[in-house]
Amino acid sequence: MIINGIDVRRYGAILLTAETKPPKMTANYEMMSKALLPTEYDTDIPLGSMTMTIYFRGKNRATLERTMSSFMRNFRSSCIMEEIRGFKGKYKGFLTGDDYEKTLEKEKRILTLEFDGFFFDDEAEALFDQKLEGKLYAEGSRDTPCIIEVTAKADLTNYKITLNGEPYTIESLMNGETIVINGKTGKITKEGDNAFGSVDLWAFPKLQTGKNDLAFSTNGARVTVRYSPMWL
């Protein structure tokens, strides 16, 4: 297993078990007084959870304690885990609990870690070159933020992209210029520079699982949509 780009074997560790649980979901609805049917609302999807046990072995007790201490620094913030035995993709986890189990030998211990998080795959992309409309079928089981990259094929003014009914209007873009609306970072850049005020939007772009509809106000641009499929 690899955590934040580091193989756990560097810590003298071996992954023993990894178990996941799906998110605890509750449908959001309200039964109005005297109503015959409930009123339904959008339901937020919380994070799932994972519990793993990791076996550590050191030359002696002092070495073991320091090695495990160094290992725990990986979880001061969210972490990325990959090559988890029995699972596909990468896991972004937020540590919620830990526990140590002593063994009969002082230089050996078992660490239990608990996380909230989700699995995600490598980045995928869809290209719409000088199109007026298009469809994107997103994999995964969670809505996911996406990146919209627009390169002008002609001088553009008030160029509008509509994604699932949500409009994104670029005030102006010269032929050959590229603007990036990054739903992952919440930033907008033009040719690498900050361009937050150059796009009129209510929210940063995201994709829903399955079909996503796109429309473009003119066919004067090449639009690339990039995203990482996310799983419950």
Short mmCIF file of C-alpha atoms in Angstrom, two decimals:
data_model
loop_
_atom_site.label_atom_id
_atom_site.label_comp_id
_atom_site.label_asym_id
_atom_site.label_seq_id
_atom_site.Cartn_x
_atom_site.Cartn_y
_atom_site.Cartn_z
CA MET A 1 0.00 0.00 0.00
CA ILE A 2 1.13 3.54 -0.77
CA ILE A 3 0.19 6.58 1.35
CA ASN A 4 0.89 10.08 0.03
CA GLY A 5 3.31 8.57 -2.47
CA ILE A 6 5.27 6.58 0.15
CA ASP A 7 5.27 2.78 0.26
CA VAL A 8 4.38 1.68 3.81
CA ARG A 9 7.19 -0.87 3.64
CA ARG A 10 9.56 2.05 4.22
CA TYR A 11 8.13 2.10 7.75
CA GLY A 12 8.54 -1.63 8.20
CA ALA A 13 4.76 -1.95 7.85
CA ILE A 14 2.40 -4.37 6.11
CA LEU A 15 -1.31 -3.87 5.48
CA LEU A 16 -3.23 -6.68 7.16
CA THR A 17 -6.89 -5.83 6.51
CA ALA A 18 -8.99 -3.10 4.91
CA GLU A 19 -12.78 -2.94 5.19
CA THR A 20 -15.16 -0.32 3.87
CA LYS A 21 -18.67 0.76 4.80
CA PRO A 22 -21.04 2.76 2.56
CA PRO A 23 -22.26 6.22 3.60
CA LYS A 24 -25.06 6.42 6.15
CA MET A 25 -27.75 8.01 4.01
CA THR A 26 -31.18 9.32 4.96
CA ALA A 27 -33.63 10.52 2.31
CA ASN A 28 -34.48 14.20 2.79
CA TYR A 29 -38.25 14.69 2.80
CA GLU A 30 -40.99 16.44 4.71
CA MET A 31 -44.59 15.42 5.31
CA MET A 32 -46.61 18.62 5.34
CA SER A 33 -49.68 18.94 7.53
CA LYS A 34 -52.74 17.43 5.79
CA ALA A 35 -50.65 16.48 2.74
CA LEU A 36 -51.30 13.14 1.09
CA LEU A 37 -47.77 12.78 -0.28
CA PRO A 38 -44.41 13.86 1.15
CA THR A 39 -42.35 16.69 -0.29
CA GLU A 40 -38.89 15.51 -1.35
CA TYR A 41 -35.69 17.55 -1.29
CA ASP A 42 -32.17 16.98 -2.55
CA THR A 43 -30.29 14.54 -0.35
CA ASP A 44 -26.67 15.21 0.51
CA ILE A 45 -24.42 12.16 0.24
CA PRO A 46 -22.02 11.87 3.19
CA LEU A 47 -18.66 10.14 3.04
CA GLY A 48 -18.23 6.42 3.43
CA SER A 49 -15.73 4.93 5.88
CA MET A 50 -12.78 2.56 5.92
CA THR A 51 -11.08 0.65 8.73
CA MET A 52 -7.63 -0.84 8.21
CA THR A 53 -5.13 -2.70 10.36
CA ILE A 54 -1.40 -2.34 9.74
CA TYR A 55 1.38 -4.51 11.18
CA PHE A 56 4.63 -2.80 12.23
CA ARG A 57 7.96 -4.36 13.07
CA GLY A 58 11.12 -2.57 14.26
CA LYS A 59 14.63 -3.48 15.36
CA ASN A 60 13.70 -2.64 18.96
CA ARG A 61 11.01 -0.87 20.92
CA ALA A 62 12.57 2.60 20.63
CA THR A 63 12.94 2.30 16.86
CA LEU A 64 9.39 1.01 16.54
CA GLU A 65 7.94 3.93 18.52
CA ARG A 66 9.75 6.51 16.40
CA THR A 67 8.86 4.80 13.14
CA MET A 68 5.17 4.69 14.01
CA SER A 69 5.32 8.32 15.13
CA SER A 70 6.77 9.31 11.74
CA PHE A 71 4.11 7.24 9.98
CA MET A 72 1.28 9.08 11.76
CA ARG A 73 2.48 12.42 10.35
CA ASN A 74 0.87 11.36 7.08
CA PHE A 75 -2.57 11.94 8.59
CA ARG A 76 -2.35 15.52 9.83
CA SER A 77 -4.61 16.38 6.90
CA SER A 78 -6.38 14.37 4.24
CA CYS A 79 -4.27 11.62 2.67
CA ILE A 80 -4.25 9.71 -0.61
CA MET A 81 -3.94 5.93 -0.40
CA GLU A 82 -3.45 3.63 -3.36
CA GLU A 83 -2.66 0.01 -4.14
CA ILE A 84 -4.93 -1.06 -1.28
CA ARG A 85 -5.14 -4.83 -1.56
CA GLY A 86 -8.54 -5.93 -2.85
CA PHE A 87 -9.67 -2.47 -3.98
CA LYS A 88 -9.52 -0.52 -7.23
CA GLY A 89 -8.58 3.13 -7.58
CA LYS A 90 -7.28 5.58 -4.99
CA TYR A 91 -8.82 6.51 -1.66
CA LYS A 92 -8.92 10.02 -0.20
CA GLY A 93 -9.23 9.61 3.52
CA PHE A 94 -9.69 11.81 6.59
CA LEU A 95 -8.46 10.12 9.76
CA THR A 96 -11.19 9.84 12.42
CA GLY A 97 -9.60 7.43 14.89
CA ASP A 98 -6.60 5.23 15.69
CA ASP A 99 -5.69 2.52 18.17
CA TYR A 100 -2.57 0.49 18.99
CA GLU A 101 -2.55 -3.21 19.80
CA LYS A 102 0.47 -4.66 21.54
CA THR A 103 1.83 -8.08 20.60
CA LEU A 104 3.82 -10.60 22.62
CA GLU A 105 7.02 -9.12 21.16
CA LYS A 106 7.93 -5.54 22.11
CA GLU A 107 9.29 -4.70 18.64
CA LYS A 108 5.98 -5.55 16.95
CA ARG A 109 2.63 -3.73 17.02
CA ILE A 110 -0.66 -3.59 15.15
CA LEU A 111 -2.17 -0.21 14.33
CA THR A 112 -5.88 0.24 13.58
CA LEU A 113 -6.86 3.34 11.57
CA GLU A 114 -10.37 4.62 10.84
CA PHE A 115 -11.16 7.01 7.99
CA ASP A 116 -14.01 8.85 6.37
CA GLY A 117 -13.47 9.23 2.64
CA PHE A 118 -14.15 8.11 -0.91
CA PHE A 119 -12.54 6.24 -3.78
CA PHE A 120 -11.63 7.99 -7.03
CA ASP A 121 -10.11 7.00 -10.36
CA ASP A 122 -7.52 8.60 -12.62
CA GLU A 123 -8.62 11.74 -14.41
CA ALA A 124 -10.83 11.32 -17.49
CA GLU A 125 -11.64 13.92 -20.11
CA ALA A 126 -14.09 14.72 -22.89
CA LEU A 127 -13.36 17.03 -25.83
CA PHE A 128 -15.90 19.24 -27.60
CA ASP A 129 -14.14 20.90 -30.55
CA GLN A 130 -16.16 23.70 -32.17
CA LYS A 131 -19.45 22.14 -31.05
CA LEU A 132 -22.81 23.73 -30.28
CA GLU A 133 -23.93 20.93 -27.98
CA GLY A 134 -22.72 17.67 -26.51
CA LYS A 135 -23.20 14.95 -23.92
CA LEU A 136 -20.78 13.57 -21.35
CA TYR A 137 -21.41 10.28 -19.57
CA ALA A 138 -19.59 10.44 -16.25
CA GLU A 139 -18.55 7.28 -14.43
CA GLY A 140 -18.74 6.91 -10.67
CA SER A 141 -21.43 6.98 -8.01
CA ARG A 142 -20.87 10.47 -6.59
CA ASP A 143 -21.24 13.88 -8.20
CA THR A 144 -17.76 15.19 -8.86
CA PRO A 145 -16.19 18.63 -9.43
CA CYS A 146 -14.80 19.12 -12.91
CA ILE A 147 -12.42 21.38 -14.81
CA ILE A 148 -13.59 23.22 -17.93
CA GLU A 149 -10.81 24.39 -20.25
CA VAL A 150 -11.79 26.69 -23.11
CA THR A 151 -9.45 27.60 -25.99
CA ALA A 152 -10.78 30.20 -28.42
CA LYS A 153 -10.70 29.39 -32.14
CA ALA A 154 -11.82 32.97 -32.86
CA ASP A 155 -12.26 36.16 -30.85
CA LEU A 156 -15.13 35.49 -28.42
CA THR A 157 -17.42 37.83 -26.49
CA ASN A 158 -19.86 36.59 -23.84
CA TYR A 159 -19.21 32.98 -24.79
CA LYS A 160 -21.60 30.85 -22.75
CA ILE A 161 -21.31 27.21 -21.74
CA THR A 162 -24.36 25.58 -20.18
CA LEU A 163 -23.74 22.42 -18.16
CA ASN A 164 -26.87 20.65 -16.92
CA GLY A 165 -28.71 23.96 -17.01
CA GLU A 166 -26.00 25.89 -15.17
CA PRO A 167 -24.53 28.76 -17.25
CA TYR A 168 -20.88 29.86 -17.36
CA THR A 169 -20.31 33.04 -19.36
CA ILE A 170 -16.82 34.12 -20.41
CA GLU A 171 -16.74 37.88 -21.00
CA SER A 172 -14.04 37.85 -23.68
CA LEU A 173 -11.38 35.52 -25.04
CA MET A 174 -9.01 36.32 -27.89
CA ASN A 175 -8.24 33.80 -30.62
CA GLY A 176 -5.73 31.27 -29.24
CA GLU A 177 -6.21 32.21 -25.56
CA THR A 178 -7.17 29.58 -22.99
CA ILE A 179 -9.22 30.04 -19.83
CA VAL A 180 -9.64 27.35 -17.16
CA ILE A 181 -12.60 27.13 -14.77
CA ASN A 182 -11.39 24.76 -12.08
CA GLY A 183 -14.18 23.23 -10.00
CA LYS A 184 -11.64 21.27 -7.93
CA THR A 185 -9.65 24.26 -6.68
CA GLY A 186 -12.26 27.00 -7.03
CA LYS A 187 -9.95 29.06 -9.25
CA ILE A 188 -10.25 30.62 -12.71
CA THR A 189 -7.13 31.35 -14.75
CA LYS A 190 -6.44 32.78 -18.20
CA GLU A 191 -3.08 31.89 -19.68
CA GLY A 192 -2.04 30.93 -16.14
CA ASP A 193 -3.03 34.26 -14.53
CA ASN A 194 -5.93 34.88 -12.17
CA ALA A 195 -9.09 35.65 -14.14
CA PHE A 196 -11.83 35.17 -11.56
CA GLY A 197 -13.67 38.31 -12.67
CA SER A 198 -13.71 37.19 -16.32
CA VAL A 199 -16.39 34.52 -15.88
CA ASP A 200 -19.98 35.01 -14.76
CA LEU A 201 -21.08 31.97 -12.73
CA TRP A 202 -23.19 31.05 -9.71
CA ALA A 203 -21.27 27.91 -8.73
CA PHE A 204 -18.19 26.06 -9.89
CA PRO A 205 -18.83 23.24 -12.36
CA LYS A 206 -19.60 19.67 -11.36
CA LEU A 207 -20.74 16.53 -13.13
CA GLN A 208 -23.50 14.21 -12.06
CA THR A 209 -23.20 10.45 -12.40
CA GLY A 210 -24.38 9.33 -15.83
CA LYS A 211 -25.52 11.72 -18.55
CA ASN A 212 -24.52 15.38 -18.53
CA ASP A 213 -25.84 17.81 -21.16
CA LEU A 214 -23.71 20.66 -22.50
CA ALA A 215 -24.56 23.56 -24.81
CA PHE A 216 -22.24 26.21 -26.30
CA SER A 217 -23.36 29.64 -27.53
CA THR A 218 -21.13 29.45 -30.63
CA ASN A 219 -18.86 26.90 -32.30
CA GLY A 220 -15.82 29.14 -31.94
CA ALA A 221 -13.99 27.26 -29.20
CA ARG A 222 -12.42 23.96 -28.20
CA VAL A 223 -13.75 22.88 -24.81
CA THR A 224 -12.19 20.14 -22.70
CA VAL A 225 -13.94 18.83 -19.58
CA ARG A 226 -11.78 16.88 -17.12
CA TYR A 227 -12.89 15.03 -14.00
CA SER A 228 -11.97 12.17 -11.67
CA PRO A 229 -14.74 9.57 -11.22
CA MET A 230 -15.70 9.33 -7.55
CA TRP A 231 -17.26 6.39 -5.75
CA LEU A 232 -19.26 6.06 -2.54
#
